[in-house]
PDB file of C-alpha atoms and ligand atoms in Angstrom:
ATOM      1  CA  UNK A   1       0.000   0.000   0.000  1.00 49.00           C
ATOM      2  CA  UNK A   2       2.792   1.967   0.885  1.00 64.00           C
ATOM      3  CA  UNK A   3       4.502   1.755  -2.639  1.00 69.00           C
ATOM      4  CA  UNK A   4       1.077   2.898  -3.786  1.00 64.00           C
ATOM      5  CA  UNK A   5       0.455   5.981  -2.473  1.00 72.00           C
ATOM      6  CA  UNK A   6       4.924   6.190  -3.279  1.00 77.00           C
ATOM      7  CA  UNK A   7       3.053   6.319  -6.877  1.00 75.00           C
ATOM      8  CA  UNK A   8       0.069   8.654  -6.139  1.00 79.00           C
ATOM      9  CA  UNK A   9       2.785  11.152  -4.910  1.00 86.00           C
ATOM     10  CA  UNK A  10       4.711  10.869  -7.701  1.00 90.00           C
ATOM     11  CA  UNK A  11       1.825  11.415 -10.320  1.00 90.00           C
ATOM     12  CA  UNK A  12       0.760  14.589  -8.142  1.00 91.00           C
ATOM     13  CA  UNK A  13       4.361  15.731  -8.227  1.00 92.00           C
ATOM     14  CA  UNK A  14       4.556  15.685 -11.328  1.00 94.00           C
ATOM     15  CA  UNK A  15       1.648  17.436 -12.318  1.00 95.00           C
ATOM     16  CA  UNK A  16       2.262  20.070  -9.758  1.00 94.00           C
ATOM     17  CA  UNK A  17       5.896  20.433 -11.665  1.00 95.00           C
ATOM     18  CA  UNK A  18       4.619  20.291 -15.206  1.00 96.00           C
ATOM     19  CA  UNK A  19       0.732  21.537 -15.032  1.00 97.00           C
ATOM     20  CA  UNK A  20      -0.532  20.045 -18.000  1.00 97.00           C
ATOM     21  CA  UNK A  21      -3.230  22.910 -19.847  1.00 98.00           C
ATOM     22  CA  UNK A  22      -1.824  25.933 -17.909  1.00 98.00           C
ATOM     23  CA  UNK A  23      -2.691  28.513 -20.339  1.00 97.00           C
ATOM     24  CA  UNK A  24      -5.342  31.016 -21.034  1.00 97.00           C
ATOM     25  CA  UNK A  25      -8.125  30.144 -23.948  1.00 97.00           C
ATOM     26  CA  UNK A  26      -8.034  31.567 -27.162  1.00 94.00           C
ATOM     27  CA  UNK A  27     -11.790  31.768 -27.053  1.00 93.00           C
ATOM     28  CA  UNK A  28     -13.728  30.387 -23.820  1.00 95.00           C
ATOM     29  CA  UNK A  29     -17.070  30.328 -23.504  1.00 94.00           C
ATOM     30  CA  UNK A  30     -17.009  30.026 -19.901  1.00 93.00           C
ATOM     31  CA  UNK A  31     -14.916  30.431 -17.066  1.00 93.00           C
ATOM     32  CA  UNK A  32     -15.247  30.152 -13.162  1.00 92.00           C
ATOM     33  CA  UNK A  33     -12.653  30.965  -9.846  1.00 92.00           C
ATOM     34  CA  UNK A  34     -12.139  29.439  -7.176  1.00 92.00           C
ATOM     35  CA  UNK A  35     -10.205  30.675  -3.811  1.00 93.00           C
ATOM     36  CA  UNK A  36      -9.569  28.500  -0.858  1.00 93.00           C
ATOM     37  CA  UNK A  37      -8.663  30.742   1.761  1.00 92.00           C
ATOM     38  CA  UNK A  38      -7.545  28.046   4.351  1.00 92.00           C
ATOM     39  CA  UNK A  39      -4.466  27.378   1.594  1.00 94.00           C
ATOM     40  CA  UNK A  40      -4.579  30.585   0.106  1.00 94.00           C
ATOM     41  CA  UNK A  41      -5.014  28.417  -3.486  1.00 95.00           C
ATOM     42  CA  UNK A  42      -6.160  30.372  -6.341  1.00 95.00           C
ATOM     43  CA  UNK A  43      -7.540  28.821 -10.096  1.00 94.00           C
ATOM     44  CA  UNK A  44      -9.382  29.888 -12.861  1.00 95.00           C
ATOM     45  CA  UNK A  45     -11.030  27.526 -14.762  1.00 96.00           C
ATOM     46  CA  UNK A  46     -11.973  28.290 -18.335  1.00 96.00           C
ATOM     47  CA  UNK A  47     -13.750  26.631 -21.109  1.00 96.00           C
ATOM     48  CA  UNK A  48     -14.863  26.199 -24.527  1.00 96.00           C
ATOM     49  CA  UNK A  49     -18.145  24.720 -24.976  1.00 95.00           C
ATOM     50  CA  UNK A  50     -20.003  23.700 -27.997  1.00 94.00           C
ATOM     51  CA  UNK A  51     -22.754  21.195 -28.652  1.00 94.00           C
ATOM     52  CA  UNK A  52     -22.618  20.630 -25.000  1.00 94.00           C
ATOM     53  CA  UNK A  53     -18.905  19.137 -24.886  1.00 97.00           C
ATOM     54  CA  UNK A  54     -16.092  20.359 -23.274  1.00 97.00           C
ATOM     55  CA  UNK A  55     -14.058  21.450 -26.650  1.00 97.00           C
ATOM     56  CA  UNK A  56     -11.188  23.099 -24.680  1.00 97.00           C
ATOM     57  CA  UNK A  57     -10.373  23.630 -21.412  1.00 98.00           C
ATOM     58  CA  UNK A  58      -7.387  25.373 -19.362  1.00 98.00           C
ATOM     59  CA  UNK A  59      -6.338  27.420 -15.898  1.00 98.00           C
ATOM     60  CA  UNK A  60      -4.278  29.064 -14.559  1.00 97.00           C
ATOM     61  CA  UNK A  61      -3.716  30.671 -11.191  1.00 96.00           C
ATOM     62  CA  UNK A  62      -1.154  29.654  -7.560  1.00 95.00           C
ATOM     63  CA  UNK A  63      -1.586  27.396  -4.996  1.00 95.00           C
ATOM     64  CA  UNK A  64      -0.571  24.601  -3.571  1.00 94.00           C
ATOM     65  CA  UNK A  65       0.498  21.288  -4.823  1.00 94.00           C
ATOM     66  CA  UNK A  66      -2.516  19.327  -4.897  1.00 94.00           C
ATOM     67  CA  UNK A  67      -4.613  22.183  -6.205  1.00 95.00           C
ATOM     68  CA  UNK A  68      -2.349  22.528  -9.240  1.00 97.00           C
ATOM     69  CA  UNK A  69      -2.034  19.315 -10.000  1.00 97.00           C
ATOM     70  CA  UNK A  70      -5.023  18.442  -9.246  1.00 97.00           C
ATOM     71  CA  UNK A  71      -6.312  21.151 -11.717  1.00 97.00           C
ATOM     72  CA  UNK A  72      -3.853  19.559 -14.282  1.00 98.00           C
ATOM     73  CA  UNK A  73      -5.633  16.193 -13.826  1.00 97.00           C
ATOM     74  CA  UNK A  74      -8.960  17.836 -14.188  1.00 97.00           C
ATOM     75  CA  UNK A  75      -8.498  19.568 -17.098  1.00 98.00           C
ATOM     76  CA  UNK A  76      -7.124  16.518 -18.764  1.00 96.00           C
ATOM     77  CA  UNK A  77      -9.698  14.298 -17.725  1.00 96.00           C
ATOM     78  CA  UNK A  78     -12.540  16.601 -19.080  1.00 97.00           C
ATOM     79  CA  UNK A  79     -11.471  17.642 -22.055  1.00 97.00           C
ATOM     80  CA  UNK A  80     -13.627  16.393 -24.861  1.00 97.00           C
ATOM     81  CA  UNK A  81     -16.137  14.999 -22.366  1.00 97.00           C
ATOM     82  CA  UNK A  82     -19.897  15.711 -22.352  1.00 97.00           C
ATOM     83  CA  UNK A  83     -21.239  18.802 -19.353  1.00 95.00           C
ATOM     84  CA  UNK A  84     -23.237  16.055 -18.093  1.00 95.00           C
ATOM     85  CA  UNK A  85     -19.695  13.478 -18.291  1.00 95.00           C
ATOM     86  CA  UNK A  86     -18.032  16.300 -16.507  1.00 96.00           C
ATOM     87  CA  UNK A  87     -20.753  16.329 -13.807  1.00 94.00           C
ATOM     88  CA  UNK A  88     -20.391  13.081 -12.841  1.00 93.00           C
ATOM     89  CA  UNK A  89     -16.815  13.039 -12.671  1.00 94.00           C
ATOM     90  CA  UNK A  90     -17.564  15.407 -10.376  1.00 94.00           C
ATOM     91  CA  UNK A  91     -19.694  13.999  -8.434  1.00 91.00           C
ATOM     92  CA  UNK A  92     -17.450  10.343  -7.940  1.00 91.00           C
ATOM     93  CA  UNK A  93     -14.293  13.042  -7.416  1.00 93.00           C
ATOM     94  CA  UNK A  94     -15.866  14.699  -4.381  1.00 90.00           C
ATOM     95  CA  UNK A  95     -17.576  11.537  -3.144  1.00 89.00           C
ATOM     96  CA  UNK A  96     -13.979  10.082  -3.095  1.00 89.00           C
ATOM     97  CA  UNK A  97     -12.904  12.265  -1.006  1.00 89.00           C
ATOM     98  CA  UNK A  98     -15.879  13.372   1.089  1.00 85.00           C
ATOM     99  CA  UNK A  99     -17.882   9.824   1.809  1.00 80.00           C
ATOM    100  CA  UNK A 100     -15.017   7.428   2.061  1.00 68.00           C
ATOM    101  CA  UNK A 101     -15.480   5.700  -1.024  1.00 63.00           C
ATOM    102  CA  UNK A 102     -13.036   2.925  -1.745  1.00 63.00           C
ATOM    103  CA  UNK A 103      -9.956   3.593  -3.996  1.00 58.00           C
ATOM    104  CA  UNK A 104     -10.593   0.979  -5.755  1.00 61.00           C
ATOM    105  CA  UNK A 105     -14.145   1.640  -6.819  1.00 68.00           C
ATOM    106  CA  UNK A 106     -13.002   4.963  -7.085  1.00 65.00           C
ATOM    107  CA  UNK A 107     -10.862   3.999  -9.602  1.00 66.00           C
ATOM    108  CA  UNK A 108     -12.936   2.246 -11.972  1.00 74.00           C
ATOM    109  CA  UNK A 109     -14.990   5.306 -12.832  1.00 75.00           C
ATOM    110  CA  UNK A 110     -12.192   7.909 -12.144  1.00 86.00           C
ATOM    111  CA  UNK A 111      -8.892   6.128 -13.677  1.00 86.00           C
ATOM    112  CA  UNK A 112      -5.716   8.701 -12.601  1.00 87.00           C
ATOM    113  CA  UNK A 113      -7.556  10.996 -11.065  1.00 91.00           C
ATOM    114  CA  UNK A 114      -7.865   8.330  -8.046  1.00 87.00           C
ATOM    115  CA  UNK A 115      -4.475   9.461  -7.020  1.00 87.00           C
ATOM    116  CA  UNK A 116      -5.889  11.739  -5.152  1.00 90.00           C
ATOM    117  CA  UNK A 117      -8.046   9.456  -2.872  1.00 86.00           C
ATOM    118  CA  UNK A 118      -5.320   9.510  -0.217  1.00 84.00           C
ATOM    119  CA  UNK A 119      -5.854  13.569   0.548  1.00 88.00           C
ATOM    120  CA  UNK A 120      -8.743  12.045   2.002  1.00 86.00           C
ATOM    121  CA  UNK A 121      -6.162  11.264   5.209  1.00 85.00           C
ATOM    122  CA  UNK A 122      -5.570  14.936   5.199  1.00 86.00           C
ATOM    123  CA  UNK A 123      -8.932  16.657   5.821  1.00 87.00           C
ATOM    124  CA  UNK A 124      -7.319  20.499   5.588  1.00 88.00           C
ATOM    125  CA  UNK A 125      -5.743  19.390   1.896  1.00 91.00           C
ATOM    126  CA  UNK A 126      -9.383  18.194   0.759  1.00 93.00           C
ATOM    127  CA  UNK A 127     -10.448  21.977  -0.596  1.00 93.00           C
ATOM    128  CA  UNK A 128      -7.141  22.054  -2.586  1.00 94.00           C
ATOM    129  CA  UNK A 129      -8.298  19.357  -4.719  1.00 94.00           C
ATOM    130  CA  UNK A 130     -11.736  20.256  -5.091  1.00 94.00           C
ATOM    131  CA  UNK A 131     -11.164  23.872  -5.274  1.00 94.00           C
ATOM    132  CA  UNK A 132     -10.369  22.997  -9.428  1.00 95.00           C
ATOM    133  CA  UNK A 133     -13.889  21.219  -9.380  1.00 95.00           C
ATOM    134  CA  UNK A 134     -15.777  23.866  -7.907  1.00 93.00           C
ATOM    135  CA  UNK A 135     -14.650  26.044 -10.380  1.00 94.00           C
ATOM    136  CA  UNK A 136     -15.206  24.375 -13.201  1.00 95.00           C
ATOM    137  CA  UNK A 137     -18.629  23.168 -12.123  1.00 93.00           C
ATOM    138  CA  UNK A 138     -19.482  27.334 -11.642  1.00 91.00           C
ATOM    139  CA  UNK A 139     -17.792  27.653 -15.068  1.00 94.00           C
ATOM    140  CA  UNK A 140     -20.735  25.227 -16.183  1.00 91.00           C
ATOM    141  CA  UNK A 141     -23.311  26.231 -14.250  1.00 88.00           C
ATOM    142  CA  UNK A 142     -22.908  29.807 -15.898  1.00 81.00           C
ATOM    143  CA  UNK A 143     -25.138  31.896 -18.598  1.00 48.00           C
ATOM    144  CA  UNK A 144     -23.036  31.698 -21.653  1.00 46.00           C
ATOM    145  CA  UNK A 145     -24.488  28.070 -22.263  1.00 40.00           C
ATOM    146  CA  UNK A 146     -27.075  26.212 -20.918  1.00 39.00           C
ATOM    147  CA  UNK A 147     -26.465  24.075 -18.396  1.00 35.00           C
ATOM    148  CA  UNK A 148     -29.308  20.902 -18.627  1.00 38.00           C
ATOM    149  CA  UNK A 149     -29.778  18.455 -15.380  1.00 33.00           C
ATOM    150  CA  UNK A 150     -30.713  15.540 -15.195  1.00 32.00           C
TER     151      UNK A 150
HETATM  152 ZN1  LIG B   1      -3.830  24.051  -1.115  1.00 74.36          ZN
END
């Protein structure tokens, strides 16, 4: 177990060394910030949106480790994917890390970005890897497209 979260570390290391989409859109459609004051973690979250898919997404801002690469991981991971994909990632993200769900269910439906199920043994570190989400779901939830629930 111990090797694995050697390997979770690594993976948020290295996103937190070489953000992957850190870069301001040509053209986004959207965009949504999120602070966390406890950390002091900052992130803009912006997107392209057409035909209700994630076309292009990016961010940029400071903070921590685990909120930039966790903001790397998210922007990879929703790329290309449907809002309501990208709602649902969500949703298994923060239940991850809020309701104790297993790593190992977590990641079936959540592939790398499971790596972060062990900032769930570090309660003050859990807004730094949400705060990415949060702003991306506002980015989603806002008026330049709409947003349609199911
Ligand atoms: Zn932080």
């Amino acid at each position: 177990m111990s090797e694995l979260r050697d390997l979770y570390q690594q993976v948020i290391v290295d996103h937190h060394r070489a953000p992957r989409n850190f870069r301001a859109l040509a053209r986004p459609t959207a965009s949504g910030d999120g602070y966390n004051p406890l950390c002091g973690d900052r992130v803009t979250v912006e997107l392209e949106l057409a035909d209700g898919t994630i076309r292009d997404i990016g961010f940029q801002g400071a903070g921590c480790a685990i909120s930039v690469a966790s903001a790397s991981m998210m922007t990879a991971a929703l790329r290309g994917r449907s809002v309501a994909e990208a709602g649902e990632l969500f949703d298994r993200f923060h239940a991850m890390l809020t309701d104790g769900e297993s790593a190992a269910s977590a990641d079936a439906a959540l592939g790398k970005l499971a790596v972060f199920s062990g900032v769930r043994e570090f309660p003050s570190r859990i807004k730094c890897a949400t705060l990415p989400w949060h702003a991306a779901r506002a980015a989603l939830a806002g008026r330049h497209e709409p947003v349609h629930t199911e």
